[in-house]
XYZ file of C-alpha atoms in Angstrom:
759
model
C -37.013 -13.569 -20.931
C -37.826 -13.301 -24.632
C -37.986 -16.434 -26.766
C -37.019 -14.355 -29.807
C -33.356 -14.425 -28.892
C -31.257 -17.279 -30.197
C -27.814 -16.620 -28.675
C -28.524 -14.825 -25.379
C -30.639 -16.059 -22.517
C -28.986 -19.465 -23.050
C -26.587 -21.426 -20.848
C -24.055 -22.033 -23.592
C -20.713 -23.624 -22.563
C -17.925 -21.250 -21.584
C -15.693 -20.297 -24.493
C -12.631 -21.170 -22.372
C -14.038 -24.360 -20.851
C -11.914 -26.885 -22.776
C -8.644 -25.076 -22.060
C -9.398 -24.843 -18.363
C -10.742 -28.322 -17.686
C -7.898 -29.967 -19.600
C -5.235 -27.922 -17.805
C -3.994 -26.396 -21.050
C -4.843 -22.852 -19.931
C -1.581 -20.956 -19.365
C -1.491 -18.407 -16.565
C 1.216 -15.736 -16.327
C 3.207 -17.806 -13.865
C 3.240 -20.707 -16.365
C 4.828 -18.695 -19.182
C 8.492 -19.138 -20.100
C 10.658 -17.118 -22.476
C 14.247 -17.757 -23.656
C 16.890 -16.404 -21.235
C 14.213 -15.408 -18.772
C 15.368 -14.234 -15.339
C 13.547 -14.576 -12.039
C 12.847 -11.473 -9.972
C 11.742 -10.947 -6.382
C 11.035 -7.984 -4.125
C 12.841 -7.283 -0.853
C 10.147 -6.399 1.691
C 10.391 -4.519 4.953
C 10.550 -6.488 8.232
C 9.446 -3.409 10.173
C 6.048 -1.730 10.363
C 7.427 1.798 10.590
C 11.079 2.727 10.170
C 13.317 5.321 8.615
C 15.673 3.996 5.930
C 19.167 5.241 6.757
C 21.079 3.283 4.141
C 20.684 0.431 1.637
C 23.817 -1.527 0.680
C 23.316 -3.835 -2.296
C 27.016 -4.448 -3.030
C 27.212 -7.986 -1.609
C 24.066 -9.046 -3.434
C 25.383 -7.651 -6.720
C 28.593 -9.725 -6.355
C 26.692 -13.008 -5.968
C 27.187 -15.197 -9.079
C 23.963 -15.412 -11.063
C 22.619 -12.034 -9.948
C 22.003 -9.811 -12.970
C 20.533 -6.679 -11.412
C 19.581 -5.139 -8.090
C 17.419 -2.009 -7.989
C 16.249 0.354 -5.246
C 14.482 3.719 -5.200
C 17.653 5.270 -6.660
C 17.101 3.340 -9.904
C 13.468 4.301 -10.516
C 11.516 7.554 -10.831
C 10.308 8.962 -7.462
C 6.866 9.653 -8.919
C 3.954 9.016 -6.583
C 0.872 7.205 -7.803
C -2.596 6.164 -6.664
C -6.240 6.606 -7.700
C -6.984 10.161 -6.588
C -4.412 12.901 -7.413
C -4.887 14.412 -3.945
C -3.810 11.078 -2.466
C -1.002 9.914 -4.715
C 1.181 8.644 -1.883
C 2.870 5.452 -3.090
C 6.181 5.067 -4.929
C 7.689 2.030 -6.639
C 10.116 1.552 -3.726
C 10.238 3.254 -0.331
C 12.403 6.371 -0.497
C 12.791 7.590 3.083
C 10.853 5.202 5.279
C 8.787 2.038 5.345
C 5.179 2.126 6.503
C 4.164 -1.525 7.018
C 5.696 -4.977 7.315
C 5.952 -5.991 3.672
C 6.611 -2.524 2.217
C 8.799 -2.520 -0.915
C 12.542 -1.863 -0.485
C 14.370 -3.307 -3.496
C 14.190 -5.921 -6.244
C 16.624 -8.508 -7.576
C 16.803 -10.331 -10.905
C 18.872 -13.502 -11.125
C 19.195 -16.676 -13.126
C 17.025 -18.763 -10.812
C 14.900 -18.629 -7.674
C 17.591 -20.027 -5.375
C 20.012 -17.272 -6.354
C 17.333 -14.591 -5.989
C 16.518 -15.611 -2.422
C 20.228 -15.736 -1.501
C 20.720 -12.270 -2.959
C 17.785 -10.806 -1.040
C 19.483 -11.917 2.202
C 22.692 -10.116 1.201
C 21.037 -6.714 0.850
C 21.830 -4.741 3.998
C 19.248 -2.123 5.026
C 20.052 0.165 7.946
C 16.750 1.070 9.634
C 15.856 3.483 12.393
C 12.789 1.827 13.838
C 9.944 4.262 14.568
C 6.869 3.913 16.782
C 4.009 2.349 14.863
C 0.240 2.313 15.188
C -2.088 -0.501 14.138
C -5.492 0.727 15.258
C -7.496 3.405 13.449
C -8.785 5.025 16.646
C -5.331 5.022 18.272
C -3.908 6.518 15.079
C -6.212 9.537 15.385
C -5.192 10.333 18.974
C -2.948 13.274 19.731
C 0.665 12.155 19.918
C 0.138 9.052 17.750
C 2.949 8.238 15.298
C 2.546 10.345 12.169
C 2.708 7.992 9.162
C 2.459 10.546 6.319
C 3.236 14.258 6.576
C 0.376 14.998 4.202
C -2.262 13.338 6.409
C -2.383 15.240 9.761
C -3.754 13.054 12.514
C -3.360 10.139 10.089
C -6.702 11.049 8.518
C -6.407 10.116 4.878
C -9.960 10.892 3.748
C -12.744 12.825 5.456
C -16.260 12.747 4.021
C -19.182 14.815 5.305
C -22.310 14.595 3.196
C -25.724 15.847 4.243
C -28.932 15.484 2.273
C -32.326 16.703 3.490
C -32.706 17.420 7.225
C -31.739 14.409 9.325
C -32.158 16.188 12.665
C -35.731 17.186 11.784
C -36.474 13.632 10.624
C -35.279 12.245 13.940
C -37.426 14.745 15.872
C -40.488 13.694 13.909
C -39.751 9.960 14.172
C -41.733 7.574 16.366
C -38.580 5.619 17.161
C -34.908 6.520 16.785
C -32.268 3.844 17.287
C -28.480 3.837 17.255
C -26.374 0.689 16.788
C -22.646 0.181 16.341
C -21.182 -2.698 14.343
C -17.538 -3.513 13.591
C -16.121 -5.121 10.471
C -12.814 -6.917 10.079
C -9.934 -6.859 7.626
C -10.237 -9.621 5.024
C -8.369 -10.629 1.879
C -9.634 -11.851 -1.504
C -7.394 -14.944 -1.743
C -7.671 -15.567 -5.500
C -6.392 -19.003 -6.441
C -3.750 -17.606 -8.792
C -1.030 -15.528 -7.089
C 0.045 -12.279 -8.710
C 2.700 -12.685 -11.411
C 4.243 -10.362 -13.999
C 6.618 -10.915 -16.925
C 8.256 -8.048 -18.807
C 10.567 -8.012 -21.807
C 11.847 -5.302 -24.134
C 12.113 -5.243 -27.907
C 13.845 -2.023 -28.928
C 12.045 0.940 -27.331
C 8.927 -1.079 -26.499
C 8.161 -3.226 -23.486
C 5.686 -6.088 -23.361
C 4.128 -6.874 -19.986
C 2.167 -10.010 -19.147
C 0.357 -9.505 -15.867
C -2.267 -11.213 -13.771
C -4.373 -8.063 -13.759
C -8.009 -6.929 -13.896
C -7.431 -3.996 -16.261
C -4.753 -3.998 -18.923
C -5.548 -0.382 -19.797
C -5.223 0.858 -16.194
C -1.838 -0.878 -15.826
C -0.638 0.505 -19.169
C -1.710 3.984 -18.053
C 0.168 3.783 -14.735
C 3.309 2.237 -16.207
C 3.333 5.136 -18.659
C 2.763 7.754 -15.967
C 5.229 6.479 -13.365
C 8.004 5.353 -15.731
C 7.566 8.397 -18.010
C 6.969 6.345 -21.143
C 4.568 6.741 -24.057
C 1.536 4.497 -23.696
C 2.208 3.375 -27.256
C 5.570 1.988 -26.160
C 3.915 -0.270 -23.588
C 1.978 -3.386 -24.468
C 0.063 -4.991 -21.598
C -1.742 -8.277 -21.981
C -2.895 -11.146 -19.888
C -3.348 -14.809 -20.567
C -5.723 -16.518 -18.154
C -6.393 -14.952 -14.757
C -7.281 -17.095 -11.761
C -9.539 -14.673 -9.923
C -9.147 -11.080 -8.836
C -12.128 -9.868 -6.769
C -10.639 -6.332 -6.755
C -7.196 -7.325 -5.498
C -5.592 -7.276 -8.953
C -6.766 -3.836 -10.025
C -4.194 -1.598 -8.330
C -0.769 -1.697 -10.049
C 1.616 -3.770 -7.921
C 5.328 -3.503 -7.191
C 5.820 -6.554 -9.396
C 4.675 -4.726 -12.511
C 6.977 -1.728 -12.158
C 9.965 -3.785 -11.003
C 9.696 -6.334 -13.807
C 9.770 -3.569 -16.427
C 12.784 -1.828 -14.858
C 14.745 -5.037 -14.239
C 14.109 -6.249 -17.769
C 15.302 -2.918 -19.175
C 18.423 -3.062 -17.022
C 19.327 -6.667 -17.896
C 18.088 -6.795 -21.486
C 16.353 -10.092 -20.692
C 12.782 -11.150 -19.884
C 12.085 -11.036 -16.150
C 9.365 -12.965 -14.351
C 8.273 -11.765 -10.899
C 5.686 -13.268 -8.583
C 4.231 -13.105 -5.094
C 4.051 -16.174 -2.886
C 0.909 -16.596 -0.819
C 2.177 -14.614 2.192
C 3.412 -11.791 -0.048
C -0.078 -11.586 -1.545
C -1.375 -10.804 1.933
C 1.325 -8.084 2.245
C 0.253 -6.576 -1.069
C -3.314 -7.036 0.225
C -5.665 -4.336 -1.180
C -8.424 -6.377 0.430
C -11.388 -5.309 2.518
C -10.979 -2.472 5.041
C -12.016 -2.983 8.650
C -14.916 -0.576 9.124
C -16.408 0.678 12.372
C -19.995 1.658 11.727
C -22.431 3.618 13.855
C -25.915 3.884 12.390
C -28.782 5.998 13.662
C -32.181 5.665 12.020
C -35.539 7.295 12.670
C -38.744 5.515 11.639
C -42.496 5.953 11.865
C -44.626 3.642 14.005
C -45.349 1.686 10.819
C -41.644 1.201 10.107
C -41.151 3.752 7.317
C -37.602 5.120 7.390
C -37.530 8.919 7.772
C -33.809 9.540 8.076
C -30.438 7.845 8.481
C -27.091 8.990 9.869
C -24.118 6.781 8.975
C -21.016 7.639 10.993
C -18.099 5.438 9.949
C -14.371 5.028 10.540
C -12.268 2.927 8.173
C -8.797 1.443 8.770
C -7.029 1.949 5.449
C -3.609 0.594 6.347
C -0.678 2.308 4.650
C -1.236 4.104 1.312
C -4.468 4.982 -0.447
C -4.734 3.334 -3.866
C -8.374 2.491 -4.539
C -9.205 2.918 -0.845
C -10.486 6.456 -1.285
C -13.218 5.086 -3.571
C -13.987 2.374 -0.975
C -14.591 5.126 1.580
C -17.083 6.946 -0.647
C -18.820 3.715 -1.753
C -19.351 2.721 1.897
C -21.890 5.485 2.362
C -22.994 6.363 -1.140
C -24.832 3.116 -1.863
C -26.645 2.905 1.502
C -29.329 5.135 -0.048
C -30.198 2.899 -2.985
C -32.105 -0.056 -1.520
C -34.526 1.803 0.713
C -36.322 5.027 -0.104
C -35.812 7.821 2.437
C -35.448 11.585 2.115
C -32.917 12.539 4.788
C -29.380 11.169 4.963
C -26.118 12.148 6.585
C -22.843 10.346 5.913
C -19.656 10.990 7.860
C -16.533 8.955 7.189
C -12.922 9.058 8.323
C -10.494 6.831 6.448
C -7.399 6.518 8.624
C -3.910 5.327 7.695
C -2.179 2.814 9.976
C 1.026 0.745 9.804
C -0.732 -2.270 8.304
C -0.827 -3.409 4.646
C -2.933 -1.087 2.467
C -6.571 -1.935 1.813
C -8.524 -1.358 -1.373
C -11.328 -2.822 -3.431
C -12.728 -6.228 -2.536
C -15.868 -7.676 -4.126
C -18.607 -5.133 -3.375
C -16.054 -2.314 -2.942
C -16.589 -0.814 0.487
C -20.230 -1.743 0.697
C -20.657 -5.292 2.148
C -19.776 -4.312 5.732
C -22.036 -1.216 5.805
C -24.760 -3.342 4.291
C -24.196 -5.970 7.027
C -24.477 -3.223 9.627
C -27.604 -1.679 8.143
C -29.392 -5.009 7.638
C -28.654 -5.997 11.261
C -29.685 -2.523 12.467
C -32.942 -2.732 10.503
C -33.776 -6.081 12.131
C -33.260 -4.476 15.545
C -35.686 -1.698 14.586
C -38.232 -4.205 13.279
C -38.039 -6.179 16.522
C -38.710 -3.042 18.599
C -41.692 -2.151 16.412
C -42.900 -5.774 16.419
C -42.854 -5.841 12.603
C -41.737 -8.877 10.607
C -38.137 -8.185 9.420
C -39.042 -9.060 5.865
C -42.122 -6.851 5.973
C -40.205 -3.747 7.103
C -37.957 -4.205 4.076
C -40.968 -4.410 1.753
C -42.372 -1.235 3.343
C -39.175 0.657 2.545
C -38.088 -1.022 -0.705
C -37.206 1.447 -3.431
C -39.550 1.642 -6.398
C -38.401 1.824 -10.030
C -38.259 5.244 -11.662
C -37.049 7.047 -8.540
C -34.016 9.119 -7.565
C -32.085 8.549 -4.351
C -31.594 11.372 -1.883
C -27.967 11.651 -3.060
C -28.879 11.880 -6.730
C -28.726 8.364 -8.216
C -31.406 7.738 -10.846
C -32.828 4.224 -10.507
C -34.920 3.299 -13.528
C -35.529 -0.430 -13.037
C -35.677 -1.970 -9.580
C -37.176 -5.245 -8.409
C -36.273 -5.357 -4.714
C -39.875 -5.653 -3.522
C -40.483 -8.523 -5.933
C -37.241 -10.193 -4.828
C -38.303 -9.994 -1.174
C -41.707 -11.474 -1.935
C -40.239 -14.299 -3.987
C -37.577 -15.065 -1.376
C -40.284 -15.208 1.280
C -42.184 -17.713 -0.815
C -39.372 -20.081 -1.823
C -37.714 -20.135 1.609
C -40.902 -20.955 3.523
C -40.292 -17.831 5.626
C -43.809 -17.638 7.064
C -43.618 -21.216 8.339
C -40.147 -20.757 9.838
C -39.715 -17.236 11.222
C -40.224 -17.462 14.983
C -41.263 -21.093 14.718
C -37.957 -22.971 14.446
C -36.654 -25.103 17.337
C -34.135 -23.662 19.806
C -30.729 -23.165 18.214
C -32.130 -22.780 14.711
C -32.734 -19.451 13.052
C -33.634 -17.775 9.773
C -32.555 -14.330 8.636
C -32.962 -11.994 5.697
C -30.618 -9.458 4.155
C -30.795 -7.231 1.091
C -28.069 -5.912 -1.181
C -27.227 -4.735 -4.645
C -24.588 -2.878 -6.587
C -23.792 -0.624 -9.504
C -23.783 -2.107 -13.001
C -20.586 -0.312 -13.854
C -19.273 2.951 -12.448
C -20.681 6.046 -14.088
C -17.244 7.687 -14.354
C -13.872 6.305 -15.545
C -11.396 4.856 -13.069
C -9.174 7.893 -13.613
C -9.848 11.336 -15.029
C -10.075 10.966 -18.793
C -12.485 11.632 -21.621
C -11.946 8.222 -23.207
C -15.028 6.068 -23.859
C -15.568 3.366 -21.229
C -15.655 0.503 -23.724
C -14.841 -0.016 -27.364
C -15.345 -3.188 -29.398
C -14.515 -4.312 -32.901
C -15.783 -7.382 -34.735
C -13.960 -8.752 -37.767
C -15.684 -11.357 -39.908
C -13.217 -13.752 -41.513
C -12.779 -13.746 -45.285
C -15.121 -16.685 -45.906
C -17.646 -15.609 -43.271
C -17.414 -18.849 -41.293
C -16.246 -17.206 -38.109
C -16.027 -13.785 -36.495
C -13.560 -12.369 -33.993
C -14.546 -9.985 -31.206
C -11.753 -7.632 -30.144
C -12.278 -6.137 -26.686
C -10.210 -4.846 -23.818
C -12.607 -6.463 -21.337
C -10.821 -8.812 -18.957
C -11.926 -12.387 -18.290
C -10.908 -13.159 -14.691
C -13.007 -16.276 -14.236
C -16.421 -14.612 -14.212
C -17.251 -15.659 -17.791
C -17.094 -12.277 -19.542
C -15.481 -13.665 -22.722
C -18.413 -16.062 -23.113
C -21.120 -13.494 -22.367
C -19.633 -10.856 -24.693
C -19.409 -13.362 -27.560
C -23.046 -14.330 -26.988
C -24.064 -10.662 -27.096
C -22.011 -9.992 -30.243
C -23.448 -13.052 -31.992
C -27.030 -12.074 -31.105
C -26.520 -8.566 -32.471
C -24.971 -9.909 -35.695
C -27.618 -12.561 -36.293
C -24.797 -15.067 -36.007
C -23.973 -18.219 -34.018
C -22.052 -18.133 -30.718
C -20.267 -21.344 -31.702
C -18.577 -19.479 -34.572
C -17.304 -16.615 -32.413
C -13.668 -16.151 -31.367
C -12.338 -13.496 -29.040
C -9.151 -11.476 -28.668
C -9.373 -9.734 -25.316
C -7.291 -7.768 -22.840
C -4.330 -6.947 -25.050
C -3.536 -3.253 -25.426
C -1.979 -3.820 -28.857
C -4.486 -6.161 -30.481
C -7.786 -5.619 -28.683
C -9.957 -2.510 -28.460
C -9.876 -0.142 -25.487
C -11.808 -1.012 -22.333
C -11.370 -0.069 -18.661
C -11.503 -3.717 -17.581
C -13.028 -5.844 -14.830
C -14.183 -3.824 -11.841
C -17.429 -2.337 -10.495
C -19.405 -5.139 -12.167
C -19.245 -3.163 -15.401
C -18.416 -5.484 -18.291
C -21.782 -7.100 -19.125
C -23.449 -3.701 -19.426
C -20.629 -1.485 -20.718
C -18.402 -3.852 -22.700
C -21.592 -5.604 -23.786
C -23.061 -2.342 -25.095
C -19.986 -1.813 -27.273
C -20.062 -5.431 -28.513
C -23.772 -5.117 -29.322
C -23.213 -1.929 -31.298
C -20.348 -3.526 -33.254
C -22.524 -6.563 -33.985
C -25.380 -4.386 -35.194
C -23.051 -2.651 -37.646
C -21.964 -6.020 -39.025
C -25.589 -7.095 -39.386
C -26.491 -3.867 -41.183
C -23.722 -4.460 -43.744
C -24.755 -8.097 -44.148
C -28.380 -7.165 -44.791
C -27.400 -4.438 -47.283
C -25.197 -6.888 -49.187
C -27.816 -9.634 -49.082
C -30.442 -7.198 -50.366
C -28.385 -6.664 -53.506
C -27.950 -10.409 -53.995
C -31.612 -11.238 -53.331
C -33.002 -8.169 -55.140
C -35.043 -6.879 -52.208
C -34.674 -3.955 -49.811
C -32.662 -4.426 -46.590
C -35.799 -3.692 -44.565
C -37.387 -6.847 -45.961
C -34.587 -9.021 -44.571
C -33.517 -10.355 -41.229
C -30.651 -12.547 -40.086
C -30.621 -15.104 -37.273
C -28.258 -17.937 -36.373
C -26.178 -17.274 -39.473
C -29.080 -17.394 -41.939
C -30.301 -14.362 -43.883
C -33.961 -14.646 -44.852
C -36.832 -12.649 -46.302
C -39.169 -11.903 -43.420
C -42.280 -12.323 -45.581
C -40.945 -15.553 -47.064
C -38.562 -17.238 -44.561
C -37.953 -20.116 -46.958
C -35.900 -17.807 -49.196
C -32.474 -17.685 -47.576
C -28.767 -17.053 -47.954
C -26.154 -18.067 -45.452
C -24.357 -15.382 -43.462
C -21.075 -16.866 -44.706
C -21.832 -16.548 -48.417
C -23.117 -12.997 -47.972
C -20.062 -12.074 -45.902
C -17.748 -13.467 -48.567
C -19.530 -11.428 -51.237
C -19.066 -8.334 -49.077
C -15.351 -9.120 -48.698
C -14.846 -9.552 -52.435
C -16.525 -6.208 -53.148
C -15.456 -4.069 -50.198
C -12.676 -5.741 -48.268
C -12.801 -6.870 -44.652
C -16.227 -6.915 -42.988
C -15.806 -5.011 -39.727
C -18.217 -3.640 -37.135
C -17.339 -1.076 -34.480
C -18.975 -0.131 -31.216
C -18.296 2.308 -28.416
C -19.942 3.053 -25.078
C -19.873 5.869 -22.590
C -22.573 6.490 -19.962
C -24.654 9.658 -19.982
C -23.875 12.347 -17.400
C -24.926 10.940 -14.042
C -25.190 12.047 -10.418
C -25.422 15.296 -8.516
C -23.031 18.191 -7.903
C -21.898 17.567 -4.308
C -18.325 16.588 -3.461
C -17.885 12.871 -4.171
C -21.073 12.758 -6.244
C -19.409 10.649 -8.953
C -18.923 7.619 -6.682
C -21.943 5.348 -6.761
C -23.305 6.631 -10.063
C -24.244 3.970 -12.584
C -26.507 3.492 -15.597
C -28.347 0.709 -13.708
C -28.596 -0.758 -10.217
C -29.135 -4.376 -9.241
C -30.974 -5.592 -6.157
C -30.920 -8.877 -4.280
C -32.551 -10.585 -1.327
C -30.876 -13.447 0.496
C -32.332 -15.614 3.222
C -30.215 -18.029 5.256
C -31.155 -20.721 7.740
C -28.620 -21.644 10.426
C -28.147 -24.230 13.152
C -26.128 -23.214 16.246
C -24.508 -25.741 18.573
C -25.263 -24.019 21.871
C -22.472 -25.903 23.687
C -19.710 -24.811 21.293
C -21.135 -21.893 19.319
C -20.466 -23.729 16.057
C -22.490 -22.362 13.146
C -23.843 -24.478 10.320
C -25.479 -22.632 7.462
C -28.042 -25.232 6.485
C -29.671 -23.626 3.459
C -29.720 -20.337 1.579
C -31.952 -18.636 -0.961
C -30.960 -15.778 -3.298
C -33.404 -13.854 -5.477
C -31.674 -11.371 -7.749
C -32.864 -8.487 -9.863
C -30.128 -8.431 -12.476
C -32.166 -7.451 -15.508
C -32.045 -9.656 -18.585
C -29.823 -12.719 -18.094
C -27.415 -13.457 -20.945
C -26.147 -16.808 -19.607
C -28.180 -18.307 -16.716
C -25.571 -20.931 -15.794
C -22.861 -18.309 -15.378
C -25.230 -16.090 -13.397
C -26.071 -18.832 -10.914
C -22.353 -19.603 -10.623
C -21.736 -15.981 -9.653
C -24.458 -16.184 -7.000
C -22.995 -19.359 -5.481
C -19.489 -17.873 -5.485
C -20.695 -14.616 -3.959
C -22.553 -16.414 -1.182
C -19.427 -18.515 -0.511
C -17.293 -15.385 -0.110
C -19.884 -13.601 1.994
C -20.339 -16.626 4.256
C -16.567 -16.855 4.809
C -16.372 -13.201 5.786
C -19.410 -13.608 8.035
C -18.102 -16.465 10.145
C -14.418 -17.309 9.681
C -12.185 -14.935 7.720
C -9.965 -12.289 9.338
C -6.403 -11.156 8.596
C -4.493 -11.114 11.897
C -1.302 -9.341 13.039
C 0.867 -9.450 16.143
C 1.684 -6.415 18.327
C 4.469 -5.429 15.917
C 2.322 -5.502 12.810
C 3.634 -8.839 11.588
C 1.211 -11.036 9.711
C 0.054 -14.096 11.674
C -2.071 -16.028 9.197
C -0.822 -15.289 5.689
C -1.468 -18.762 4.362
C -4.434 -20.894 3.372
C -4.059 -23.189 6.389
C -4.621 -20.484 8.992
C -6.647 -17.920 7.031
C -9.981 -19.679 7.393
C -11.569 -19.818 3.952
C -14.671 -22.010 3.787
C -14.462 -25.258 1.837
C -17.015 -27.115 -0.242
C -17.969 -29.010 2.925
C -19.140 -25.750 4.516
C -21.366 -24.746 1.595
C -25.113 -25.172 2.048
C -27.521 -25.739 -0.825
C -28.094 -22.315 -2.420
C -31.323 -21.776 -4.367
C -30.756 -19.028 -6.934
C -33.839 -17.385 -8.423
C -34.592 -14.261 -10.438
C -37.162 -11.539 -10.820
C -37.922 -10.052 -14.223
C -36.783 -6.509 -14.874
C -35.418 -4.869 -17.998
C -33.312 -1.767 -17.545
C -33.825 0.819 -20.303
C -30.233 2.049 -20.044
C -28.549 -1.252 -20.819
C -28.155 -3.533 -23.852
C -31.144 -5.899 -23.748
C -31.798 -4.585 -20.218
C -28.885 -6.390 -18.533
C -27.603 -5.554 -15.041
C -24.886 -6.880 -12.804
C -24.776 -9.892 -10.476
C -21.095 -10.460 -9.585
C -20.661 -8.051 -6.693
C -24.256 -7.384 -5.726
C -24.775 -10.991 -4.679
C -22.028 -10.642 -2.039
C -23.574 -7.666 -0.301
C -26.651 -9.248 1.413
C -24.846 -12.305 2.822
C -23.302 -10.972 6.028
C -26.578 -9.326 6.998
C -28.754 -12.363 6.416
C -26.373 -14.686 8.304
C -26.070 -12.184 11.168
C -29.850 -11.976 11.413
C -30.236 -15.757 11.232
C -27.744 -16.219 14.090
C -29.616 -13.612 16.142
C -32.872 -15.430 15.439
C -31.288 -18.694 16.619
C -29.687 -17.518 19.881
C -31.574 -14.333 20.789
C -28.463 -12.219 21.295
C -26.712 -9.988 18.773
C -22.975 -10.374 18.091
C -21.947 -7.009 16.679
C -18.433 -7.517 15.370
C -17.349 -9.587 12.389
C -16.439 -12.353 11.947
C -19.242 -14.028 13.909
C -16.921 -16.751 15.180
C -17.903 -19.808 17.190
C -16.146 -18.318 20.227
C -17.993 -14.999 20.036
C -21.307 -16.805 19.655
C -20.490 -19.158 22.551
C -19.603 -16.196 24.782
C -22.746 -14.353 23.734
C -24.874 -17.345 24.671
C -23.141 -17.682 28.061
C -23.459 -13.958 28.829
C -27.096 -13.725 27.710
């Protein structure tokens, strides 16, 4: 990490710290407007049923009710991520497809009246047979959920690179393993909420959302409005993890109800309704076959997966492609086959959850690789070093990887964890395991088909030069992006972070950006902020050169001081130079824009998984198993990350701790459960088993040095990549402790206890 930087590479305090720790931060649900109404959705009690009639007359008569809307009051336009799979409408038109599907919405003067009105809406259903299992859904005679998906197959992927069959014939050892993942949910602290109000022909929408641009785009498309007549903004967002990227029924309904009533309307999900809206992690069923040499070098891999998508597609089609696309990045092999069936069922729809389709396949592959290493009598960490991708290589499916420090991460993790002294040497019931992971540093293609740049930024220096404002459409959802982007802008300007302000995630006031997903903002939004800052600095140096009677090339600017490089004692302040510029030329403004170069191959689905830069990470976990009860205690964990140059180390280590927390929960406790009729059993934080602080082990977070040539200052991601190794390393540690492999997530105490008894 260079010592020449003054604003980046530093653990400066978060720009929003004071507001958050004092409780002054206002989230969407906290906002109030004059004459504001409360809105709620009526949700289906059935998993699969035909809608014969909806009678809203009694609800409309209830005093205090201002509007009731159904599918008859909104456009029937279907939406989703991929045009071939636009299958969702604002409200159900002909039938419902899961318990919690959207039927109608009510706006009333208060919550009590809204809930009374919802009970007065009479829906006449013809209940249909339902299916809740992906394999049952594919059987002949299974209930058909969508006409457009024969056999309930929503997405079928068949990719083949190299010659896998030949690789298996030439291999010393070929092994097949099957692992099952479970359905999980992100559980952000802040529930979804939306407020909409109209002023003339324009609507303003506050939403707890990860991309203001994506929501503006879909409101425009589905409601047939000009994007310029829609303003979307957010205040503070209490976590998203992928679950707040798809547009929700709240957003559309709030806009329509507000239009109909002429008053602001606030809508929100309670905790159980968030589980209905879901868009969390798919349950994946993963068969892996791998051929290796006697020395452990991977020759070929066949990934054969099935994914339970629930009802509707949304971002789930991208999850399906990501599940296989990124399996090629960590380890270098020349032959790869990926088959995937994403199947619709009568359960809530799944979508993007931290790591987007990849954590479960990574869990499966890391467990599978340990099984191979055991057969070959090779140390599990060593077989990963043998196969670790090198920088400056291209994956078999066409991803160019310029910087990559996986081998160095493995070696460092081995050192700091004491692996050599522990592996195979721990007492009975204790185990240590390793897992690798990584992710894209931003998707190489936009979230929908468009030629817009991925990120735009503008910096305005105030009239007296004492502060500067960064305008960006990037979305702060708790990860610290506002802070990091201001650090990057200040460094590029030669300014001070302490004097930076930010206006973000407002489609009227801020600059365009696709928002918070695919771990993209540090690289992509940061590239735009850096370019804008460099333009400001150029103008400052040109103005200072006139004042100081030298050429701009003789000057530099750091920490708000312009100085002559050959004589650093001769200075002007940034502020006085900026004011001079303003007097002569008007407002001092810098602009930046970023779009990735053309990336990826030409095969179907080649866009998914492309990125300007790829991170890598190694995690090692040590566990203690109570052999009488199967109880798991994760005693200690180590993470070594290759995330390029680090802008703010404190925020980076926070991301690692949070990612390990989420991965540990999904490894051992978390699972969304339903009864035989598709009704949710644990849609609350008492019965959905999130870990607590008491479950967290000490996590040592370390780094390896890489600098990616395709990124501003060589930055890469950490937010999602740090989640992907966790399930694998905990699975392998449990196997090391008890000597028997549990192959379906979560690795609960009961499953471990049974495995020990049946060993």
